[in-house]
mmCIF file of C-alpha atoms and ligand atoms in Angstrom:
data_model
loop_
_atom_site.group_PDB
_atom_site.id
_atom_site.type_symbol
_atom_site.label_atom_id
_atom_site.label_comp_id
_atom_site.label_asym_id
_atom_site.label_seq_id
_atom_site.Cartn_x
_atom_site.Cartn_y
_atom_site.Cartn_z
ATOM 1 C CA UNK A 1 12.108 10.914 -3.906
ATOM 2 C CA UNK A 2 14.692 7.650 -4.422
ATOM 3 C CA UNK A 3 16.839 9.912 -2.959
ATOM 4 C CA UNK A 4 20.252 8.282 -1.531
ATOM 5 C CA UNK A 5 22.908 9.798 -3.958
ATOM 6 C CA UNK A 6 25.769 6.855 -3.572
ATOM 7 C CA UNK A 7 23.035 4.288 -4.656
ATOM 8 C CA UNK A 8 21.893 6.809 -7.894
ATOM 9 C CA UNK A 9 24.525 5.799 -9.297
ATOM 10 C CA UNK A 10 24.132 2.043 -9.862
ATOM 11 C CA UNK A 11 21.069 1.718 -9.068
ATOM 12 C CA UNK A 12 19.252 -0.547 -11.400
ATOM 13 C CA UNK A 13 15.512 -1.108 -9.453
ATOM 14 C CA UNK A 14 13.480 1.280 -7.411
ATOM 15 C CA UNK A 15 10.668 0.035 -4.971
ATOM 16 C CA UNK A 16 8.014 2.466 -3.883
ATOM 17 C CA UNK A 17 6.301 1.531 -1.032
ATOM 18 C CA UNK A 18 3.366 3.989 -0.083
ATOM 19 C CA UNK A 19 2.216 3.425 3.876
ATOM 20 C CA UNK A 20 -1.524 4.743 4.309
ATOM 21 C CA UNK A 21 -1.688 3.712 7.969
ATOM 22 C CA UNK A 22 -0.713 6.826 10.610
ATOM 23 C CA UNK A 23 0.361 5.525 13.439
ATOM 24 C CA UNK A 24 4.177 4.966 13.232
ATOM 25 C CA UNK A 25 5.331 2.528 15.011
ATOM 26 C CA UNK A 26 3.016 -0.794 15.231
ATOM 27 C CA UNK A 27 1.713 -3.470 13.087
ATOM 28 C CA UNK A 28 1.537 -1.284 9.673
ATOM 29 C CA UNK A 29 4.465 0.458 9.391
ATOM 30 C CA UNK A 30 6.326 -2.490 10.923
ATOM 31 C CA UNK A 31 5.353 -4.805 7.517
ATOM 32 C CA UNK A 32 6.517 -1.864 5.777
ATOM 33 C CA UNK A 33 9.945 -2.118 7.382
ATOM 34 C CA UNK A 34 9.783 -6.185 7.129
ATOM 35 C CA UNK A 35 8.575 -5.720 3.057
ATOM 36 C CA UNK A 36 11.962 -3.409 2.812
ATOM 37 C CA UNK A 37 14.300 -5.587 4.574
ATOM 38 C CA UNK A 38 13.256 -7.871 2.157
ATOM 39 C CA UNK A 39 13.692 -5.798 -0.733
ATOM 40 C CA UNK A 40 16.959 -4.386 0.537
ATOM 41 C CA UNK A 41 18.599 -8.060 1.238
ATOM 42 C CA UNK A 42 17.763 -9.291 -2.189
ATOM 43 C CA UNK A 43 20.594 -7.543 -4.176
ATOM 44 C CA UNK A 44 22.333 -4.076 -3.049
ATOM 45 C CA UNK A 45 21.043 -2.913 -7.272
ATOM 46 C CA UNK A 46 17.865 -2.216 -5.063
ATOM 47 C CA UNK A 47 16.754 1.174 -3.654
ATOM 48 C CA UNK A 48 13.304 1.559 -1.816
ATOM 49 C CA UNK A 49 11.430 4.508 -0.880
ATOM 50 C CA UNK A 50 9.107 4.857 1.923
ATOM 51 C CA UNK A 51 6.309 7.359 2.057
ATOM 52 C CA UNK A 52 4.284 7.974 4.840
ATOM 53 C CA UNK A 53 0.497 9.399 3.140
ATOM 54 C CA UNK A 54 -0.167 10.455 7.210
ATOM 55 C CA UNK A 55 3.647 13.181 7.221
ATOM 56 C CA UNK A 56 3.138 14.363 3.671
ATOM 57 C CA UNK A 57 1.737 18.158 3.159
ATOM 58 C CA UNK A 58 -2.191 17.979 2.781
ATOM 59 C CA UNK A 59 -3.756 16.238 -0.208
ATOM 60 C CA UNK A 60 -7.304 15.819 -0.673
ATOM 61 C CA UNK A 61 -8.859 12.621 -3.214
ATOM 62 C CA UNK A 62 -9.570 13.083 -6.807
ATOM 63 C CA UNK A 63 -11.331 16.333 -6.662
ATOM 64 C CA UNK A 64 -13.046 15.258 -10.404
ATOM 65 C CA UNK A 65 -11.503 17.779 -12.845
ATOM 66 C CA UNK A 66 -10.836 14.871 -15.652
ATOM 67 C CA UNK A 67 -8.261 17.423 -16.601
ATOM 68 C CA UNK A 68 -7.226 13.727 -16.519
ATOM 69 C CA UNK A 69 -9.858 12.830 -19.744
ATOM 70 C CA UNK A 70 -8.771 16.445 -21.952
ATOM 71 C CA UNK A 71 -8.672 14.549 -25.373
ATOM 72 C CA UNK A 72 -4.835 14.671 -26.524
ATOM 73 C CA UNK A 73 -3.850 15.629 -22.722
ATOM 74 C CA UNK A 74 -3.964 12.238 -21.073
ATOM 75 C CA UNK A 75 -0.853 11.948 -19.050
ATOM 76 C CA UNK A 76 -2.173 8.976 -16.682
ATOM 77 C CA UNK A 77 -0.601 11.446 -13.447
ATOM 78 C CA UNK A 78 -3.620 13.223 -11.416
ATOM 79 C CA UNK A 79 -2.659 17.239 -12.381
ATOM 80 C CA UNK A 80 -3.561 18.664 -8.745
ATOM 81 C CA UNK A 81 -0.492 19.612 -7.317
ATOM 82 C CA UNK A 82 -0.818 18.947 -3.816
ATOM 83 C CA UNK A 83 0.623 17.163 -1.246
ATOM 84 C CA UNK A 84 0.449 14.101 -2.633
ATOM 85 C CA UNK A 85 1.527 15.177 -6.563
ATOM 86 C CA UNK A 86 5.195 14.369 -5.661
ATOM 87 C CA UNK A 87 3.861 11.025 -4.414
ATOM 88 C CA UNK A 88 2.410 10.119 -7.908
ATOM 89 C CA UNK A 89 5.139 11.482 -10.017
ATOM 90 C CA UNK A 90 7.587 8.448 -7.946
ATOM 91 C CA UNK A 91 4.720 5.635 -8.820
ATOM 92 C CA UNK A 92 5.978 6.600 -12.692
ATOM 93 C CA UNK A 93 9.149 6.260 -11.641
ATOM 94 C CA UNK A 94 9.333 3.106 -9.483
ATOM 95 C CA UNK A 95 9.365 -0.864 -10.598
ATOM 96 C CA UNK A 96 8.159 -2.298 -8.348
ATOM 97 C CA UNK A 97 5.273 -0.568 -5.959
ATOM 98 C CA UNK A 98 3.925 -1.864 -2.142
ATOM 99 C CA UNK A 99 0.273 -0.067 -0.857
ATOM 100 C CA UNK A 100 -0.170 -0.212 2.468
ATOM 101 C CA UNK A 101 -2.799 0.313 5.193
ATOM 102 C CA UNK A 102 -4.675 -0.742 8.051
ATOM 103 C CA UNK A 103 -8.204 -2.007 7.694
ATOM 104 C CA UNK A 104 -10.363 0.726 8.309
ATOM 105 C CA UNK A 105 -14.481 -0.289 8.281
ATOM 106 C CA UNK A 106 -13.433 -2.910 6.062
ATOM 107 C CA UNK A 107 -11.552 -0.652 3.365
ATOM 108 C CA UNK A 108 -8.382 1.437 3.253
ATOM 109 C CA UNK A 109 -8.442 4.422 5.583
ATOM 110 C CA UNK A 110 -9.027 7.325 4.011
ATOM 111 C CA UNK A 111 -5.368 8.904 2.949
ATOM 112 C CA UNK A 112 -4.857 5.613 0.888
ATOM 113 C CA UNK A 113 -8.791 5.191 -0.709
ATOM 114 C CA UNK A 114 -7.278 9.043 -1.506
ATOM 115 C CA UNK A 115 -3.773 7.525 -2.631
ATOM 116 C CA UNK A 116 -5.699 4.916 -4.953
ATOM 117 C CA UNK A 117 -8.482 7.887 -6.025
ATOM 118 C CA UNK A 118 -5.643 10.003 -7.219
ATOM 119 C CA UNK A 119 -3.239 7.247 -8.656
ATOM 120 C CA UNK A 120 -5.200 5.149 -10.219
ATOM 121 C CA UNK A 121 -8.202 7.703 -12.412
ATOM 122 C CA UNK A 122 -6.401 9.191 -14.382
ATOM 123 C CA UNK A 123 -5.089 5.408 -15.328
ATOM 124 C CA UNK A 124 -8.770 4.720 -16.861
ATOM 125 C CA UNK A 125 -9.544 5.780 -20.219
ATOM 126 C CA UNK A 126 -12.677 6.141 -20.421
ATOM 127 C CA UNK A 127 -12.766 5.804 -24.762
ATOM 128 C CA UNK A 128 -12.943 2.038 -24.555
ATOM 129 C CA UNK A 129 -12.235 1.292 -20.568
ATOM 130 C CA UNK A 130 -8.953 0.216 -20.395
ATOM 131 C CA UNK A 131 -6.560 0.765 -17.568
ATOM 132 C CA UNK A 132 -2.842 1.302 -18.625
ATOM 133 C CA UNK A 133 -0.162 3.565 -16.572
ATOM 134 C CA UNK A 134 2.905 4.674 -18.578
ATOM 135 C CA UNK A 135 4.662 2.213 -16.668
ATOM 136 C CA UNK A 136 4.078 -2.170 -15.427
ATOM 137 C CA UNK A 137 6.174 -3.166 -12.693
ATOM 138 C CA UNK A 138 5.251 -5.759 -10.027
ATOM 139 C CA UNK A 139 2.378 -5.046 -7.985
ATOM 140 C CA UNK A 140 1.827 -5.831 -3.838
ATOM 141 C CA UNK A 141 -0.935 -5.350 -1.289
ATOM 142 C CA UNK A 142 -0.123 -4.871 2.540
ATOM 143 C CA UNK A 143 -3.281 -4.966 4.792
ATOM 144 C CA UNK A 144 -2.996 -5.061 9.031
ATOM 145 C CA UNK A 145 -6.626 -5.960 10.524
ATOM 146 C CA UNK A 146 -8.353 -7.007 13.715
ATOM 147 C CA UNK A 147 -10.641 -9.262 11.829
ATOM 148 C CA UNK A 148 -9.251 -13.052 11.147
ATOM 149 C CA UNK A 149 -8.696 -14.704 8.256
ATOM 150 C CA UNK A 150 -12.178 -16.022 8.052
ATOM 151 C CA UNK A 151 -13.750 -12.737 7.304
ATOM 152 C CA UNK A 152 -11.357 -11.589 4.725
ATOM 153 C CA UNK A 153 -13.116 -12.928 2.099
ATOM 154 C CA UNK A 154 -16.260 -10.450 2.774
ATOM 155 C CA UNK A 155 -14.066 -7.740 3.379
ATOM 156 C CA UNK A 156 -11.892 -7.915 -0.554
ATOM 157 C CA UNK A 157 -15.373 -7.731 -1.697
ATOM 158 C CA UNK A 158 -14.779 -3.901 -0.384
ATOM 159 C CA UNK A 159 -11.037 -3.608 -2.274
ATOM 160 C CA UNK A 160 -11.572 -5.591 -5.305
ATOM 161 C CA UNK A 161 -12.635 -3.210 -7.152
ATOM 162 C CA UNK A 162 -9.442 -0.706 -6.895
ATOM 163 C CA UNK A 163 -7.302 -3.225 -6.595
ATOM 164 C CA UNK A 164 -8.264 -4.948 -9.858
ATOM 165 C CA UNK A 165 -7.559 -2.295 -11.527
ATOM 166 C CA UNK A 166 -4.476 -0.977 -10.039
ATOM 167 C CA UNK A 167 -3.186 -4.403 -11.193
ATOM 168 C CA UNK A 168 -4.277 -4.424 -14.004
ATOM 169 C CA UNK A 169 -3.172 -1.111 -14.807
ATOM 170 C CA UNK A 170 0.517 -1.599 -13.283
ATOM 171 C CA UNK A 171 0.142 -5.308 -15.339
ATOM 172 C CA UNK A 172 0.409 -7.290 -12.859
ATOM 173 C CA UNK A 173 -1.790 -10.086 -13.411
ATOM 174 C CA UNK A 174 -0.567 -11.705 -10.406
ATOM 175 C CA UNK A 175 0.102 -9.608 -7.180
ATOM 176 C CA UNK A 176 1.201 -10.475 -4.151
ATOM 177 C CA UNK A 177 -0.882 -10.045 -1.172
ATOM 178 C CA UNK A 178 0.303 -9.807 3.076
ATOM 179 C CA UNK A 179 -2.049 -9.721 5.209
ATOM 180 C CA UNK A 180 -1.813 -9.486 8.908
ATOM 181 C CA UNK A 181 -4.922 -11.049 10.501
ATOM 182 C CA UNK A 182 -6.533 -10.879 14.284
ATOM 183 C CA UNK A 183 -3.437 -7.623 15.264
ATOM 184 C CA UNK A 184 -2.705 -6.334 18.407
ATOM 185 C CA UNK A 185 -3.895 -3.213 18.298
ATOM 186 C CA UNK A 186 -2.980 -1.211 21.672
ATOM 187 C CA UNK A 187 0.107 -2.836 23.630
ATOM 188 C CA UNK A 188 -1.627 -2.370 26.676
ATOM 189 C CA UNK A 189 -5.779 -3.127 26.255
ATOM 190 C CA UNK A 190 -6.126 -3.021 30.358
ATOM 191 C CA UNK A 191 -6.414 0.716 29.718
ATOM 192 C CA UNK A 192 -8.835 0.717 26.998
ATOM 193 C CA UNK A 193 -12.759 -0.295 27.042
ATOM 194 C CA UNK A 194 -12.054 -3.033 24.156
ATOM 195 C CA UNK A 195 -13.332 -5.864 25.712
ATOM 196 C CA UNK A 196 -15.481 -7.043 22.986
ATOM 197 C CA UNK A 197 -12.871 -7.594 21.164
ATOM 198 C CA UNK A 198 -11.648 -10.811 23.018
ATOM 199 C CA UNK A 199 -7.940 -8.976 23.743
ATOM 200 C CA UNK A 200 -6.262 -11.853 25.191
ATOM 201 C CA UNK A 201 -6.779 -14.147 21.583
ATOM 202 C CA UNK A 202 -5.185 -11.215 19.520
ATOM 203 C CA UNK A 203 -2.213 -11.456 22.328
ATOM 204 C CA UNK A 204 -2.315 -15.287 22.243
ATOM 205 C CA UNK A 205 -3.226 -14.919 18.439
ATOM 206 C CA UNK A 206 0.065 -12.382 17.967
ATOM 207 C CA UNK A 207 3.086 -14.368 19.849
ATOM 208 C CA UNK A 208 2.182 -17.400 17.499
ATOM 209 C CA UNK A 209 1.762 -15.540 13.769
ATOM 210 C CA UNK A 210 3.104 -12.234 13.894
ATOM 211 C CA UNK A 211 7.007 -13.439 13.784
ATOM 212 C CA UNK A 212 6.049 -15.559 10.711
ATOM 213 C CA UNK A 213 3.513 -12.284 8.785
ATOM 214 C CA UNK A 214 7.122 -10.231 9.246
ATOM 215 C CA UNK A 215 8.449 -13.311 7.503
ATOM 216 C CA UNK A 216 5.708 -12.716 4.715
ATOM 217 C CA UNK A 217 6.440 -9.634 4.569
ATOM 218 C CA UNK A 218 9.455 -9.966 3.483
ATOM 219 C CA UNK A 219 9.694 -13.063 0.850
ATOM 220 C CA UNK A 220 6.879 -10.462 -0.196
ATOM 221 C CA UNK A 221 9.805 -7.976 -0.291
ATOM 222 C CA UNK A 222 12.862 -10.108 -1.538
ATOM 223 C CA UNK A 223 9.860 -11.020 -4.773
ATOM 224 C CA UNK A 224 9.612 -7.896 -5.853
ATOM 225 C CA UNK A 225 12.953 -7.170 -5.951
ATOM 226 C CA UNK A 226 13.889 -10.489 -8.513
ATOM 227 C CA UNK A 227 10.930 -9.649 -10.424
ATOM 228 C CA UNK A 228 11.858 -5.003 -10.154
ATOM 229 C CA UNK A 229 15.980 -6.444 -11.452
ATOM 230 C CA UNK A 230 13.906 -8.738 -14.111
HETATM 231 C C1 FMN B 301 -11.189 3.706 12.980
HETATM 232 C C2 FMN B 301 -11.280 2.024 12.281
HETATM 233 C C3 FMN B 301 -11.823 1.648 12.255
HETATM 234 C C4 FMN B 301 -11.170 0.334 11.993
HETATM 235 N N1 FMN B 301 -11.701 -0.699 10.827
HETATM 236 C C5 FMN B 301 -11.239 -2.327 10.966
HETATM 237 C C6 FMN B 301 -12.577 -2.813 10.072
HETATM 238 O O1 FMN B 301 -13.335 -2.667 9.570
HETATM 239 N N2 FMN B 301 -11.854 -4.392 10.221
HETATM 240 C C7 FMN B 301 -11.108 -4.716 11.140
HETATM 241 O O2 FMN B 301 -10.680 -6.080 11.022
HETATM 242 N N3 FMN B 301 -10.042 -4.026 11.279
HETATM 243 C C8 FMN B 301 -10.478 -2.313 12.188
HETATM 244 N N4 FMN B 301 -9.727 -1.584 12.446
HETATM 245 C C9 FMN B 301 -8.593 -2.369 13.287
HETATM 246 C C10 FMN B 301 -6.819 -2.262 12.294
HETATM 247 O O3 FMN B 301 -7.189 -2.134 11.080
HETATM 248 C C11 FMN B 301 -6.031 -2.889 12.856
HETATM 249 O O4 FMN B 301 -5.832 -2.772 14.138
HETATM 250 C C12 FMN B 301 -4.641 -2.541 12.445
HETATM 251 O O5 FMN B 301 -3.242 -3.269 12.208
HETATM 252 C C13 FMN B 301 -4.314 -1.146 12.881
HETATM 253 O O6 FMN B 301 -3.168 -1.049 12.002
HETATM 254 P P1 FMN B 301 -1.755 -0.154 12.444
HETATM 255 O O7 FMN B 301 -1.603 -0.800 13.588
HETATM 256 O O8 FMN B 301 -0.613 0.244 11.641
HETATM 257 O O9 FMN B 301 -2.669 1.279 13.195
HETATM 258 C C14 FMN B 301 -10.172 -0.396 12.359
HETATM 259 C C15 FMN B 301 -9.349 0.631 13.709
HETATM 260 C C16 FMN B 301 -10.396 1.703 12.648
HETATM 261 C C17 FMN B 301 -8.498 2.959 14.556
#
């Protein structure tokens, strides 16, 4: 996962970006790239790995096998050996975690949700309801959506339980958020029956705000690099 052999000897901190967007060259992927750029620019001692969940071999969400709750065998790591296993193990080796997703029906994409279930459920102790990952690290969320900023409080209601559990598990009481609103969903709106979305407004918003969104992602990457190295 963290595979740059030249950097390996000197790398002091590793940041893992888990990208739960299906589209390779669109909004979410671009913000992930900007986040990585900011982190790398902070220091040569930072290594960044960018995992695209939709490119992994097949995987599922939590199967409720409860192997992670067996007495004396609570390792905090999901035991299922499928396409997600390596990524879950990489979180354990990381010094910082960024999770990115487009908003689908006011939540994460299905793959992001599956990843979060498999990541966080093994951290949850049904003895005292504490949530604890084996390793503490800074956390950042990267979201893109059609909605304007004013709708974010409603969307957040759907996200907050797992967002909070993830932050508790990683011991980051103040995770970073990069949120990009009113995104341009297709390159040429004239080809699609999407008039209700008011494409002109999206294109105008994009022209005015997209560079700022990229800058926010770079800044969040820098902040995570700084925290990961401290
Ligand atoms: C299946 C689906 C559901 C979506 N649901 C929402 C939604 O509930 N709220 C919203 O603001 N945008 C929604 N969107 C729009 C995307 O979140 C938005 O276009 C995002 O920027 C896409 O990211 P991408 O360009 O990286 O693919 C939805 C898009 C799809 C394909």
